[in-house]
PDB file of C-alpha atoms in Angstrom:
ATOM      1  CA  MET Q  15       7.265  18.728  22.449  1.00 54.00           C
ATOM      2  CA  ALA Q  16       7.607  18.723  18.653  1.00 69.00           C
ATOM      3  CA  LYS Q  17       8.636  15.606  16.760  1.00 82.00           C
ATOM      4  CA  ALA Q  18      12.385  15.372  16.187  1.00 89.00           C
ATOM      5  CA  HIS Q  19      13.399  15.770  12.554  1.00 94.00           C
ATOM      6  CA  THR Q  20      15.988  13.823  10.622  1.00 96.00           C
ATOM      7  CA  VAL Q  21      18.009  16.079   8.351  1.00 97.00           C
ATOM      8  CA  GLY Q  22      20.494  14.676   5.870  1.00 96.00           C
ATOM      9  CA  VAL Q  23      23.463  16.729   4.721  1.00 96.00           C
ATOM     10  CA  ALA Q  24      25.430  15.641   1.658  1.00 93.00           C
ATOM     11  CA  MET Q  25      29.057  15.854   2.746  1.00 92.00           C
ATOM     12  CA  ASP Q  26      32.068  15.630   0.457  1.00 89.00           C
ATOM     13  CA  PHE Q  27      34.202  17.704   2.873  1.00 89.00           C
ATOM     14  CA  SER Q  28      34.446  20.592   0.394  1.00 88.00           C
ATOM     15  CA  PRO Q  29      33.961  24.190   1.555  1.00 90.00           C
ATOM     16  CA  THR Q  30      30.558  24.201  -0.167  1.00 89.00           C
ATOM     17  CA  SER Q  31      29.351  21.100   1.674  1.00 91.00           C
ATOM     18  CA  LYS Q  32      30.517  22.589   4.986  1.00 94.00           C
ATOM     19  CA  LEU Q  33      28.588  25.743   4.095  1.00 94.00           C
ATOM     20  CA  ALA Q  34      25.508  23.561   3.530  1.00 94.00           C
ATOM     21  CA  LEU Q  35      26.046  21.926   6.936  1.00 96.00           C
ATOM     22  CA  ARG Q  36      26.302  25.309   8.642  1.00 96.00           C
ATOM     23  CA  TRP Q  37      23.137  26.454   6.859  1.00 95.00           C
ATOM     24  CA  ALA Q  38      21.283  23.344   8.018  1.00 97.00           C
ATOM     25  CA  ILE Q  39      22.421  23.861  11.607  1.00 97.00           C
ATOM     26  CA  ASP Q  40      21.433  27.536  11.598  1.00 96.00           C
ATOM     27  CA  ASN Q  41      18.089  27.114   9.833  1.00 96.00           C
ATOM     28  CA  LEU Q  42      16.731  23.592  10.299  1.00 95.00           C
ATOM     29  CA  ILE Q  43      18.159  21.918  13.371  1.00 96.00           C
ATOM     30  CA  ASN Q  44      16.275  22.215  16.624  1.00 95.00           C
ATOM     31  CA  GLU Q  45      16.920  20.624  19.971  1.00 95.00           C
ATOM     32  CA  GLY Q  46      16.791  16.839  19.731  1.00 94.00           C
ATOM     33  CA  ASP Q  47      16.893  16.622  15.931  1.00 97.00           C
ATOM     34  CA  GLU Q  48      19.161  14.197  14.123  1.00 97.00           C
ATOM     35  CA  ILE Q  49      21.758  15.179  11.523  1.00 97.00           C
ATOM     36  CA  ILE Q  50      22.994  12.471   9.183  1.00 97.00           C
ATOM     37  CA  LEU Q  51      26.102  13.315   7.187  1.00 96.00           C
ATOM     38  CA  ILE Q  52      25.925  11.404   3.916  1.00 94.00           C
ATOM     39  CA  ASN Q  53      29.211  10.768   2.146  1.00 93.00           C
ATOM     40  CA  VAL Q  54      29.391   8.981  -1.194  1.00 91.00           C
ATOM     41  CA  GLN Q  55      32.728   7.440  -2.111  1.00 88.00           C
ATOM     42  CA  PRO Q  56      33.575   6.635  -5.745  1.00 84.00           C
ATOM     43  CA  PRO Q  57      32.751   3.085  -6.816  1.00 80.00           C
ATOM     44  CA  SER Q  58      36.440   2.581  -7.630  1.00 77.00           C
ATOM     45  CA  SER Q  59      37.552   3.296  -4.059  1.00 75.00           C
ATOM     46  CA  ASP Q  60      39.086   0.383  -2.209  1.00 70.00           C
ATOM     47  CA  HIS Q  61      38.706   0.621   1.553  1.00 69.00           C
ATOM     48  CA  THR Q  62      38.379  -2.012   4.240  1.00 65.00           C
ATOM     49  CA  ARG Q  63      34.666  -1.394   4.876  1.00 70.00           C
ATOM     50  CA  LYS Q  64      33.580  -1.264   1.230  1.00 69.00           C
ATOM     51  CA  GLU Q  65      33.495  -5.051   0.879  1.00 67.00           C
ATOM     52  CA  LEU Q  66      31.124  -5.323   3.840  1.00 65.00           C
ATOM     53  CA  PHE Q  67      28.772  -2.453   3.054  1.00 78.00           C
ATOM     54  CA  GLU Q  68      28.982  -1.660  -0.667  1.00 74.00           C
ATOM     55  CA  ASP Q  69      25.352  -2.640  -1.347  1.00 77.00           C
ATOM     56  CA  THR Q  70      23.701  -1.077   1.693  1.00 84.00           C
ATOM     57  CA  GLY Q  71      26.079   1.651   2.781  1.00 88.00           C
ATOM     58  CA  SER Q  72      27.867   1.686   6.103  1.00 89.00           C
ATOM     59  CA  PRO Q  73      26.044   1.396   9.382  1.00 89.00           C
ATOM     60  CA  LEU Q  74      25.221   4.734  10.994  1.00 93.00           C
ATOM     61  CA  VAL Q  75      28.460   5.976  12.542  1.00 90.00           C
ATOM     62  CA  PRO Q  76      28.044   8.042  15.733  1.00 92.00           C
ATOM     63  CA  LEU Q  77      29.944  11.292  16.301  1.00 92.00           C
ATOM     64  CA  GLU Q  78      32.219   9.595  18.833  1.00 90.00           C
ATOM     65  CA  GLU Q  79      33.536   7.276  16.117  1.00 88.00           C
ATOM     66  CA  LEU Q  80      33.841  10.086  13.555  1.00 85.00           C
ATOM     67  CA  ARG Q  81      36.426  11.661  15.840  1.00 84.00           C
ATOM     68  CA  GLU Q  82      38.639   8.559  15.722  1.00 82.00           C
ATOM     69  CA  ILE Q  83      41.474   8.147  13.233  1.00 74.00           C
ATOM     70  CA  ASN Q  84      40.371   4.530  12.736  1.00 75.00           C
ATOM     71  CA  PHE Q  85      37.162   5.759  11.064  1.00 77.00           C
ATOM     72  CA  SER Q  86      39.207   7.723   8.549  1.00 76.00           C
ATOM     73  CA  LYS Q  87      41.340   4.720   7.688  1.00 75.00           C
ATOM     74  CA  GLN Q  88      38.425   2.288   7.376  1.00 77.00           C
ATOM     75  CA  TYR Q  89      36.399   4.484   5.041  1.00 78.00           C
ATOM     76  CA  GLY Q  90      39.163   6.389   3.233  1.00 76.00           C
ATOM     77  CA  ILE Q  91      37.944   9.756   4.474  1.00 80.00           C
ATOM     78  CA  ALA Q  92      40.429  12.345   5.669  1.00 75.00           C
ATOM     79  CA  ARG Q  93      39.949  13.423   9.273  1.00 80.00           C
ATOM     80  CA  ASP Q  94      38.614  16.977   9.250  1.00 89.00           C
ATOM     81  CA  ALA Q  95      39.145  18.912  12.492  1.00 89.00           C
ATOM     82  CA  GLU Q  96      36.971  21.834  11.335  1.00 93.00           C
ATOM     83  CA  LEU Q  97      34.043  19.502  10.619  1.00 93.00           C
ATOM     84  CA  ILE Q  98      34.398  17.720  13.979  1.00 93.00           C
ATOM     85  CA  GLU Q  99      34.353  21.099  15.733  1.00 95.00           C
ATOM     86  CA  ILE Q 100      31.138  22.113  13.917  1.00 95.00           C
ATOM     87  CA  LEU Q 101      29.494  18.792  14.803  1.00 95.00           C
ATOM     88  CA  ASP Q 102      30.607  18.867  18.440  1.00 95.00           C
ATOM     89  CA  ASN Q 103      29.179  22.378  18.733  1.00 95.00           C
ATOM     90  CA  VAL Q 104      25.739  21.432  17.384  1.00 96.00           C
ATOM     91  CA  ALA Q 105      25.668  18.270  19.508  1.00 96.00           C
ATOM     92  CA  ASN Q 106      26.418  20.289  22.628  1.00 95.00           C
ATOM     93  CA  THR Q 107      24.407  23.468  22.004  1.00 95.00           C
ATOM     94  CA  LYS Q 108      21.311  21.979  20.362  1.00 95.00           C
ATOM     95  CA  ARG Q 109      21.612  18.461  21.770  1.00 95.00           C
ATOM     96  CA  ALA Q 110      21.328  17.160  18.221  1.00 96.00           C
ATOM     97  CA  LYS Q 111      22.196  13.565  17.483  1.00 97.00           C
ATOM     98  CA  VAL Q 112      24.970  13.443  14.877  1.00 96.00           C
ATOM     99  CA  VAL Q 113      25.743  10.368  12.780  1.00 96.00           C
ATOM    100  CA  ALA Q 114      27.310   9.667   9.402  1.00 94.00           C
ATOM    101  CA  LYS Q 115      26.704   7.119   6.664  1.00 94.00           C
ATOM    102  CA  VAL Q 116      29.037   6.232   3.809  1.00 92.00           C
ATOM    103  CA  TYR Q 117      27.855   4.916   0.442  1.00 92.00           C
ATOM    104  CA  TRP Q 118      29.795   3.820  -2.641  1.00 90.00           C
ATOM    105  CA  GLY Q 119      28.670   4.703  -6.158  1.00 89.00           C
ATOM    106  CA  ASP Q 120      27.250   7.597  -8.148  1.00 87.00           C
ATOM    107  CA  PRO Q 121      26.391  10.433  -5.728  1.00 88.00           C
ATOM    108  CA  ARG Q 122      23.272  11.348  -7.702  1.00 87.00           C
ATOM    109  CA  ASP Q 123      21.729   7.910  -7.256  1.00 89.00           C
ATOM    110  CA  LYS Q 124      23.044   7.232  -3.765  1.00 91.00           C
ATOM    111  CA  LEU Q 125      21.764  10.527  -2.344  1.00 91.00           C
ATOM    112  CA  CYS Q 126      18.292   9.837  -3.741  1.00 88.00           C
ATOM    113  CA  SER Q 127      18.390   6.310  -2.285  1.00 91.00           C
ATOM    114  CA  ALA Q 128      19.568   7.664   1.068  1.00 92.00           C
ATOM    115  CA  VAL Q 129      16.448   9.816   1.335  1.00 91.00           C
ATOM    116  CA  GLN Q 130      14.350   6.635   1.287  1.00 91.00           C
ATOM    117  CA  ASP Q 131      16.710   4.413   3.295  1.00 93.00           C
ATOM    118  CA  LEU Q 132      17.204   6.916   6.100  1.00 95.00           C
ATOM    119  CA  LYS Q 133      13.628   8.269   6.068  1.00 95.00           C
ATOM    120  CA  LEU Q 134      14.905  11.840   5.873  1.00 95.00           C
ATOM    121  CA  ASP Q 135      12.562  14.727   6.579  1.00 95.00           C
ATOM    122  CA  SER Q 136      14.805  16.942   4.440  1.00 94.00           C
ATOM    123  CA  LEU Q 137      18.136  16.901   2.635  1.00 94.00           C
ATOM    124  CA  VAL Q 138      20.616  19.783   2.379  1.00 94.00           C
ATOM    125  CA  ILE Q 139      23.184  19.767  -0.401  1.00 91.00           C
ATOM    126  CA  GLY Q 140      25.791  22.252  -1.524  1.00 88.00           C
ATOM    127  CA  SER Q 141      26.030  23.436  -5.112  1.00 81.00           C
ATOM    128  CA  ARG Q 142      29.463  24.049  -6.564  1.00 65.00           C
ATOM    129  CA  GLY Q 143      28.029  26.402  -9.183  1.00 54.00           C
ATOM    130  CA  LEU Q 144      29.532  24.667 -12.187  1.00 50.00           C
ATOM    131  CA  GLY Q 145      29.379  26.553 -15.451  1.00 48.00           C
ATOM    132  CA  THR Q 146      27.220  25.299 -18.310  1.00 47.00           C
ATOM    133  CA  ILE Q 147      29.949  23.285 -20.028  1.00 47.00           C
ATOM    134  CA  LYS Q 148      31.287  21.617 -16.862  1.00 43.00           C
ATOM    135  CA  ARG Q 149      27.732  20.854 -15.747  1.00 42.00           C
ATOM    136  CA  MET Q 150      27.009  19.178 -19.103  1.00 41.00           C
ATOM    137  CA  LEU Q 151      30.220  17.129 -18.967  1.00 40.00           C
ATOM    138  CA  LEU Q 152      30.227  16.230 -15.279  1.00 40.00           C
ATOM    139  CA  GLY Q 153      26.519  16.362 -14.538  1.00 48.00           C
ATOM    140  CA  SER Q 154      25.017  18.274 -11.673  1.00 73.00           C
ATOM    141  CA  VAL Q 155      24.494  16.229  -8.540  1.00 77.00           C
ATOM    142  CA  SER Q 156      22.252  18.858  -6.964  1.00 74.00           C
ATOM    143  CA  LYS Q 157      20.110  19.218 -10.112  1.00 77.00           C
ATOM    144  CA  HIS Q 158      19.586  15.444 -10.309  1.00 74.00           C
ATOM    145  CA  VAL Q 159      18.717  15.171  -6.618  1.00 77.00           C
ATOM    146  CA  VAL Q 160      16.281  18.110  -6.847  1.00 75.00           C
ATOM    147  CA  ALA Q 161      14.482  16.337  -9.687  1.00 77.00           C
ATOM    148  CA  ASN Q 162      14.421  12.885  -8.070  1.00 78.00           C
ATOM    149  CA  ALA Q 163      14.520  13.065  -4.259  1.00 78.00           C
ATOM    150  CA  SER Q 164      11.290  12.322  -2.427  1.00 79.00           C
ATOM    151  CA  CYS Q 165      11.724  14.806   0.431  1.00 87.00           C
ATOM    152  CA  PRO Q 166      12.155  18.570   0.676  1.00 81.00           C
ATOM    153  CA  LEU Q 167      15.600  19.527  -0.586  1.00 87.00           C
ATOM    154  CA  ILE Q 168      17.590  22.659   0.113  1.00 85.00           C
ATOM    155  CA  VAL Q 169      20.438  23.559  -2.240  1.00 88.00           C
ATOM    156  CA  VAL Q 170      22.952  25.918  -0.658  1.00 89.00           C
ATOM    157  CA  LYS Q 171      24.914  27.832  -3.259  1.00 83.00           C
ATOM    158  CA  GLY Q 172      28.578  28.302  -2.547  1.00 74.00           C
ATOM    159  CA  THR Q 173      30.092  31.734  -2.475  1.00 66.00           C
ATOM    160  CA  SER Q 174      32.771  32.564  -5.019  1.00 53.00           C
ATOM    161  CA  SER Q 175      35.410  32.165  -2.285  1.00 49.00           C
ATOM    162  CA  SER Q 176      34.140  28.714  -1.248  1.00 44.00           C
ATOM    163  CA  ASN Q 177      34.053  27.578  -4.890  1.00 43.00           C
ATOM    164  CA  SER Q 178      37.584  28.734  -5.595  1.00 39.00           C
ATOM    165  CA  ARG Q 179      38.948  26.654  -2.716  1.00 39.00           C
ATOM    166  CA  HIS Q 180      37.108  23.519  -3.883  1.00 37.00           C
TER     167      HIS Q 180
END
């Protein structure tokens, strides 16, 4: 039996990040692999768990807890029925282990740190396809992570319809 892989997926709950998750499931995840959803909250956010885990990020949160409304309240993340359905499906059909981890700070830095902390075999991230001016003003998370992450990285480009809904 092949070694199980640990695949991180950057998740901001946008259509593009869900597209990246679906791509990872269809192309990378095999039976017994682990998917870690990585969410980075702004440093200014004020949620009950931030005080405990701001430096290290939250503990790994299993799929069972992601389903609970309490998780949403503790971490300030809206409950997303579509995402839970996708995760339940991959857990059942591919017997993948699904967990999530929440960080606070700059997504560019935190995603690169997560690669090391979580010992990821690969990281999948969505690209919003910002234009040149917006990319210069806001910075490109995916471009920074491509240049600095220490594992294979897959950037999934959003379609024009997924970008317009973001």
